[in-house]
PDB file of C-alpha atoms in Angstrom:
ATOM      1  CA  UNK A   1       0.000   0.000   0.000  1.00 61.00           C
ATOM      2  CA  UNK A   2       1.718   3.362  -1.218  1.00 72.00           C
ATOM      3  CA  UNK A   3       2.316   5.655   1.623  1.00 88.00           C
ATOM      4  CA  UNK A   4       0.125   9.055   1.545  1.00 90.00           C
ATOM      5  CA  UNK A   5       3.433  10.764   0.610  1.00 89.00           C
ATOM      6  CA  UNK A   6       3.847   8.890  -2.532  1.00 92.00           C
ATOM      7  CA  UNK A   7      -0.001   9.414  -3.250  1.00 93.00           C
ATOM      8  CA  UNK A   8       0.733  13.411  -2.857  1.00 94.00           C
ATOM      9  CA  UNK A   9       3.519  13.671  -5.315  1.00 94.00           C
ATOM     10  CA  UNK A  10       1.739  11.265  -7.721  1.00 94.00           C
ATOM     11  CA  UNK A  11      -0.996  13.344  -7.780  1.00 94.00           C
ATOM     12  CA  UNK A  12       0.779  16.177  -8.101  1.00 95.00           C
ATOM     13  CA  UNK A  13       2.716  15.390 -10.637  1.00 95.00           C
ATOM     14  CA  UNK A  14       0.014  14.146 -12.309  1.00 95.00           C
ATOM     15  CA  UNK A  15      -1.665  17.122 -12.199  1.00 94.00           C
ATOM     16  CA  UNK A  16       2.092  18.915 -12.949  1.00 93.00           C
ATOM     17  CA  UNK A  17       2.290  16.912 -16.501  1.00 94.00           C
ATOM     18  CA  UNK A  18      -1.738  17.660 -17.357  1.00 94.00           C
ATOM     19  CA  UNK A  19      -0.977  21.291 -16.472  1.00 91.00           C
ATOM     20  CA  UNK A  20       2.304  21.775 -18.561  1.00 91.00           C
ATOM     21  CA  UNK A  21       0.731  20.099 -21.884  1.00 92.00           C
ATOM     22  CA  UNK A  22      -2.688  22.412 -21.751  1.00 92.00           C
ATOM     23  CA  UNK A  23      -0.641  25.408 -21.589  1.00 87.00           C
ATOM     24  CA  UNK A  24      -3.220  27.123 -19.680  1.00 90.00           C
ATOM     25  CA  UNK A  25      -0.773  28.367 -17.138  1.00 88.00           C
ATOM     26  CA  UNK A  26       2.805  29.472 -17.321  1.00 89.00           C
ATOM     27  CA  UNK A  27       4.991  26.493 -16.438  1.00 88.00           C
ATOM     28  CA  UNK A  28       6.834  28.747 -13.798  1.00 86.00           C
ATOM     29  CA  UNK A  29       3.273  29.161 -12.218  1.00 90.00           C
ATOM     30  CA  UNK A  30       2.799  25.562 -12.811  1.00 92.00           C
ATOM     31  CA  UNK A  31       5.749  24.094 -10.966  1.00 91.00           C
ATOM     32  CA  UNK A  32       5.691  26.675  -8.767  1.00 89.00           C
ATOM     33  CA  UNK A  33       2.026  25.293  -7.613  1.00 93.00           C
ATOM     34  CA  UNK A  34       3.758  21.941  -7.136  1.00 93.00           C
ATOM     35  CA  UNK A  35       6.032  23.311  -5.067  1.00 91.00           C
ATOM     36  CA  UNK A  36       4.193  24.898  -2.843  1.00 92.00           C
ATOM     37  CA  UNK A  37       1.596  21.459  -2.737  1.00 94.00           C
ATOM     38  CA  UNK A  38       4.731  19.677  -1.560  1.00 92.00           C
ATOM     39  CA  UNK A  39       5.767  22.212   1.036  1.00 92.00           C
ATOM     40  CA  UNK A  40       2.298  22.542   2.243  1.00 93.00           C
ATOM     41  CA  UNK A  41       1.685  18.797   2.502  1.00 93.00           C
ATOM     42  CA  UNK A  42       5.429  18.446   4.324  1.00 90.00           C
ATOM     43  CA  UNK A  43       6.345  16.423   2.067  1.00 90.00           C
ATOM     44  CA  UNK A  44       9.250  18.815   1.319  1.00 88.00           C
ATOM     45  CA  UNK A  45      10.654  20.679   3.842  1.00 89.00           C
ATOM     46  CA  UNK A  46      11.420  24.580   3.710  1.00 86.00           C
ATOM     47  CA  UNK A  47      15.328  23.074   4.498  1.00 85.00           C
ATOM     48  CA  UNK A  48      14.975  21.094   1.654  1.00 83.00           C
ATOM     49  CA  UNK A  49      13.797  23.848  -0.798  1.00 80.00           C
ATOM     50  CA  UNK A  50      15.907  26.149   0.165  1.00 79.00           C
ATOM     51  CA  UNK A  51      19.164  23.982   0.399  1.00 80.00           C
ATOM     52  CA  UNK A  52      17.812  23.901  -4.098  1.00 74.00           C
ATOM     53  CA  UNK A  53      19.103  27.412  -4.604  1.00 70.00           C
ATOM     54  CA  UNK A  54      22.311  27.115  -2.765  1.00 74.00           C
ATOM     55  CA  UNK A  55      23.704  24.575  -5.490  1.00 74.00           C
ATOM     56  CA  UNK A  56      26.067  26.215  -7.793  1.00 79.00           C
ATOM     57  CA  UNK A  57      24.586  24.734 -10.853  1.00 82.00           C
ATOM     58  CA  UNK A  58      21.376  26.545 -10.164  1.00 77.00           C
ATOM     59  CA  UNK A  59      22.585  30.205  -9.209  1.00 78.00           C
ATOM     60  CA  UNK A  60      24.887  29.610 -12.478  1.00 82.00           C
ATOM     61  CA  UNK A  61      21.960  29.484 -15.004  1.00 84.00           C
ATOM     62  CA  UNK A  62      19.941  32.103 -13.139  1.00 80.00           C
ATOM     63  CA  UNK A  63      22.313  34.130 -12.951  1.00 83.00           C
ATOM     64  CA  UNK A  64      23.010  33.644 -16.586  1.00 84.00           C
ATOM     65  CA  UNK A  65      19.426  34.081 -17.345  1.00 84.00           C
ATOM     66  CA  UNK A  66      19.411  37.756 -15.102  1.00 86.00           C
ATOM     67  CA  UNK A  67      22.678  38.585 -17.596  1.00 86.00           C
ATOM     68  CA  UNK A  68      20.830  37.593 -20.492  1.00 82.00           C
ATOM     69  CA  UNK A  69      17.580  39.707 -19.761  1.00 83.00           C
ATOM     70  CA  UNK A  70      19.818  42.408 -18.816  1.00 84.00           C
ATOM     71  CA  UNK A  71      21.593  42.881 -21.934  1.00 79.00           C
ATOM     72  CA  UNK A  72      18.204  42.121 -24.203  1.00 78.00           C
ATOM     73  CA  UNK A  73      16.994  45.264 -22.608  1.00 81.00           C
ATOM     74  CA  UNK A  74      19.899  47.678 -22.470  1.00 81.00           C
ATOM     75  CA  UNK A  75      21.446  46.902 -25.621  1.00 80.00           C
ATOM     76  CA  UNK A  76      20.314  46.179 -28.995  1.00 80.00           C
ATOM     77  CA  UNK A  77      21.426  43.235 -29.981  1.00 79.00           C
ATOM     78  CA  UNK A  78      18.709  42.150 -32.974  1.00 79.00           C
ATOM     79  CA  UNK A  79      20.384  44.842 -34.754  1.00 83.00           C
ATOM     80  CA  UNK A  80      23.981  42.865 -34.132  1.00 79.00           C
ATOM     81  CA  UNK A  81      22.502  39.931 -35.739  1.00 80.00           C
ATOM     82  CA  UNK A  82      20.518  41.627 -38.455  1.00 83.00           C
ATOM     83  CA  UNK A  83      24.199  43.247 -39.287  1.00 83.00           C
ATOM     84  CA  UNK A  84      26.123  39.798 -38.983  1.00 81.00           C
ATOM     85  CA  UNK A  85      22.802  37.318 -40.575  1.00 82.00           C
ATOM     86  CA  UNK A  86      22.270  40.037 -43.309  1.00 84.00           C
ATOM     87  CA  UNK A  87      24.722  38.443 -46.082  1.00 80.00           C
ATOM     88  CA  UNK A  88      22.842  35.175 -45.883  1.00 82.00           C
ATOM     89  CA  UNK A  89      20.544  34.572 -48.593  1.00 86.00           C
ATOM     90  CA  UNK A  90      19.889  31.217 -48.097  1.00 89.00           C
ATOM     91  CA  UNK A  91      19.125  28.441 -45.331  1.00 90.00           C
ATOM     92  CA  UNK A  92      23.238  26.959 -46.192  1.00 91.00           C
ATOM     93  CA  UNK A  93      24.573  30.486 -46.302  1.00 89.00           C
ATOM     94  CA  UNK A  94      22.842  31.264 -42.914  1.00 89.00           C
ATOM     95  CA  UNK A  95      24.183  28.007 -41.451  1.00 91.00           C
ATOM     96  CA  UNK A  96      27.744  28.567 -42.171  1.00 90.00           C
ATOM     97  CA  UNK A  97      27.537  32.336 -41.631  1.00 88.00           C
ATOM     98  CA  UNK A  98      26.198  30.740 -37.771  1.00 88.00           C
ATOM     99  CA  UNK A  99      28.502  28.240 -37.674  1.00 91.00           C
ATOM    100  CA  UNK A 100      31.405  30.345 -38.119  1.00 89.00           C
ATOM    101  CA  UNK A 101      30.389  32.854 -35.900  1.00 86.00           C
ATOM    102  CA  UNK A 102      29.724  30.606 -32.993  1.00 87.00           C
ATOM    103  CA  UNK A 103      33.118  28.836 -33.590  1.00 89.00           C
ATOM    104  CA  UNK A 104      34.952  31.735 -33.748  1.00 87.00           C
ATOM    105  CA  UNK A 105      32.972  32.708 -30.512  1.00 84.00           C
ATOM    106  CA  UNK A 106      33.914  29.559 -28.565  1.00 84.00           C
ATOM    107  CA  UNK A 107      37.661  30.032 -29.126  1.00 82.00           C
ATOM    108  CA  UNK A 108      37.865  32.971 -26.808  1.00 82.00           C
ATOM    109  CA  UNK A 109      34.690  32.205 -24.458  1.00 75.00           C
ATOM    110  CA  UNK A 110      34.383  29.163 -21.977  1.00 65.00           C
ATOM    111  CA  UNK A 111      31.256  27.373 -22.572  1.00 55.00           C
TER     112      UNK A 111
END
């Protein structure tokens, strides 16, 4: 017999799943519902959750998504790519006019 623990998060993620293929709600709204239905139920605890942000690997990417959104809206960097994309005239010309850039990115920035 499953314990009601197990019953919770199958529920929930159930419900998690059904909620992220509709596309009625945001998926941050959506798994931050399931969140909170875990906390709430106890069966995560607030130690738990919060011991999630302190890993590197996640204050790396949002941290990388706060650069991201910060340079989308202080510089314009469509027209960089307009200027850069603008020679290529077809769908191969694009993808070596890409590929080149990106290499020639990678050499001098750390993935």
């Amino acid at each position: 017999m499953p314990d009601v623990d197990q019953l919770i998060v199958l529920v929930t993620l159930t419900f998690l799943i059904i909620g992220l293929f509709s596309n009625r709600i945001k998926p941050v709204v959506t798994f931050l519902m399931a969140v909170m239905i875990f906390l709430i139920a106890g069966v995560l605890k607030p130690e738990g959750f919060l011991q999630g942000f302190a890993n590197q690997q996640v204050s790396t990417i949002v941290l990388l998504v706060l650069i991201s959104a910060g340079l989308r809206k202080n510089f314009n960097i469509s027209l960089l790519f307009d200027g850069i994309f603008k020679a290529a005239n077809s769908t191969k010309s694009f993808l070596f006019t890409m590929m080149s850039f990106v290499a020639t990115t990678s050499a001098f920035i750390n993935n």
